[in-house]
C-alpha atoms as one frame of an Amber mdcrd trajectory, in Angstrom:
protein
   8.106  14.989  -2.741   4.883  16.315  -4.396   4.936  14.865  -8.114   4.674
  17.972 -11.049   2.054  18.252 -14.145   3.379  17.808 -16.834   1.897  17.646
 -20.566   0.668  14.100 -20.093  -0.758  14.527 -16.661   1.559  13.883 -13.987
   5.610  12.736 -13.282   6.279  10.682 -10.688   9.843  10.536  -9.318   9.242
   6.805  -8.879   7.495   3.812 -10.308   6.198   0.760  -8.602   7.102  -2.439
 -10.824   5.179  -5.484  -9.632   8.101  -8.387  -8.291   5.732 -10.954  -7.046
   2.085 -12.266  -7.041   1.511 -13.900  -3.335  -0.942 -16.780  -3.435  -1.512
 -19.462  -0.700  -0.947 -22.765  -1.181  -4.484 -24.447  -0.924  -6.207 -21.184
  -1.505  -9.526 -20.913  -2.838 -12.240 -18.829  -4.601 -13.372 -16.545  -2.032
 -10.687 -17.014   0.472 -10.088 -13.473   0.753  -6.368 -13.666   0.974  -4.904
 -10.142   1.221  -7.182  -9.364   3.381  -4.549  -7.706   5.553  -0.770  -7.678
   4.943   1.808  -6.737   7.265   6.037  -6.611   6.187   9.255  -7.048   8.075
  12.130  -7.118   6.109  11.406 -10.367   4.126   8.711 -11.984   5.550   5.008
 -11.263   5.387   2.206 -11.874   6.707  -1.371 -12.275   4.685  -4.490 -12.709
   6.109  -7.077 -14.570   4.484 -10.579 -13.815   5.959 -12.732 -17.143   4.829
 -10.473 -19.730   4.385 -11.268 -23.134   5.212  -8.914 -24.685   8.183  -9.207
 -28.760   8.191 -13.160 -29.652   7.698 -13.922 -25.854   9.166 -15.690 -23.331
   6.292 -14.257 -20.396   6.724 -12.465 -20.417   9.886 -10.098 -18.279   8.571
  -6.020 -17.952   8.308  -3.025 -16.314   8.017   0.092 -17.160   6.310   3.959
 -16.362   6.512   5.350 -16.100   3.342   9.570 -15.436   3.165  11.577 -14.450
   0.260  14.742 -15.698  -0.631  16.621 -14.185  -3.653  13.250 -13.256  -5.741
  11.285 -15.946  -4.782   9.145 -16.048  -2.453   7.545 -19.409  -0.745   4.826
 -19.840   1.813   6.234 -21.096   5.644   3.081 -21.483   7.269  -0.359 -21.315
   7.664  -1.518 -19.644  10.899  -4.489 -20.395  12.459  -5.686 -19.860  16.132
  -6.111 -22.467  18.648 -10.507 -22.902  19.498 -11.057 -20.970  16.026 -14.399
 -20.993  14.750 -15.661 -19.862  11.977 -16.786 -16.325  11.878 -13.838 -15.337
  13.968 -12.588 -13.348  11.146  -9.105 -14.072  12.027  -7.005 -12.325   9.929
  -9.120  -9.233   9.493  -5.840  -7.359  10.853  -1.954  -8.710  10.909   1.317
  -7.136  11.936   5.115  -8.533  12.588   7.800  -7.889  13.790  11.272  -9.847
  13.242   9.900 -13.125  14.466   6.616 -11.899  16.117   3.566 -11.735  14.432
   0.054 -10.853  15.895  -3.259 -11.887  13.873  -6.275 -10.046  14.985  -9.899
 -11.818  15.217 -12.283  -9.248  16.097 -15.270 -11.833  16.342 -14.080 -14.056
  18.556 -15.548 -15.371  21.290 -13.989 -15.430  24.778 -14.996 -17.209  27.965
 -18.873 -17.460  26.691 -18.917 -13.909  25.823 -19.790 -14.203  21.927 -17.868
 -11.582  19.864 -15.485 -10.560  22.331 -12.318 -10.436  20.145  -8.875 -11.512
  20.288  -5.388 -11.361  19.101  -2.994 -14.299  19.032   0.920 -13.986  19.098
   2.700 -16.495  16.765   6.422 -16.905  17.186   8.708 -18.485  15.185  11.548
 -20.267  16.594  13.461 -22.979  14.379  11.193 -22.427  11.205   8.154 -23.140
  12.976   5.560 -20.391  13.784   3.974 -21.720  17.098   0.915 -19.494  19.174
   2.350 -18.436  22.260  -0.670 -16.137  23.530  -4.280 -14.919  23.147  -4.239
 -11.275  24.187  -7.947 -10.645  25.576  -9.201  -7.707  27.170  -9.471  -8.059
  31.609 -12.697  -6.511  31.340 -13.794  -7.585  27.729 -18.015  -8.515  26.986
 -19.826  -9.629  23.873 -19.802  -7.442  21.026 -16.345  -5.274  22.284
């Protein structure tokens, strides 16, 4: 539906009304988070480019957040397993029921610095648990 002029400017045949502000439990200044965001149904995921993971500066993150009612609460922080920092994990997120994929385009794989990878998170039980790193066969620095 293309929206008409009217005498103010333009009508929209909808309006977007804010229901929620996300935030991540620990987050900081310059964390980044909403980075990406990917939705199925009632859970998200948010990536959030330089957060600190443990004693690591800006290893980066992802978190499920799930709403019940209209409230929403944070169910995990995601984090890949040999993440460094620089990885940029999180730069990209999707999901699917209870598959979610976090994309870390820096990463590096098998010595190869920069490679990239994606890691598959499943939840089972409430828990969100990495269950691959998807890595290209033929993959070098810098892909």
């Amino acid at each position: 539906m293309i929206a008409q002029p009217s005498a103010q400017g333009f009508d929209f045949p909808f309006y977007f009304v804010e229901q929620a502000k996300l935030t991540a439990s620990g987050g900081a200044a310059l964390d980044h988070f909403g980075s990406s965001v990917a939705i199925d149904g009632s859970t998200v995921v948010v990536g959030a480019l330089f957060a600190d993971v443990g004693g690591t500066t800006n290893q980066d993150a992802a978190y499920v957040l799930t709403r019940v009612g209209d409230t929403w609460t944070q169910t995990a922080q995601l984090t890949a397993s040999g993440g460094a920092a620089g990885d940029l994990f999180g730069r990209s997120v999707a999901i699917n029921g209870n598959t979610a994929v976090v994309g870390a385009p820096y990463a590096d794989v098998d010595g190869n610095s920069g490679q990239g990878a994606a890691y598959v998170f499943t939840e089972a039980g409430g828990n969100w648990i990495q269950t691959a790193q998807l890595t290209a066969s033929n993959g070098s620095g810098g892909d």
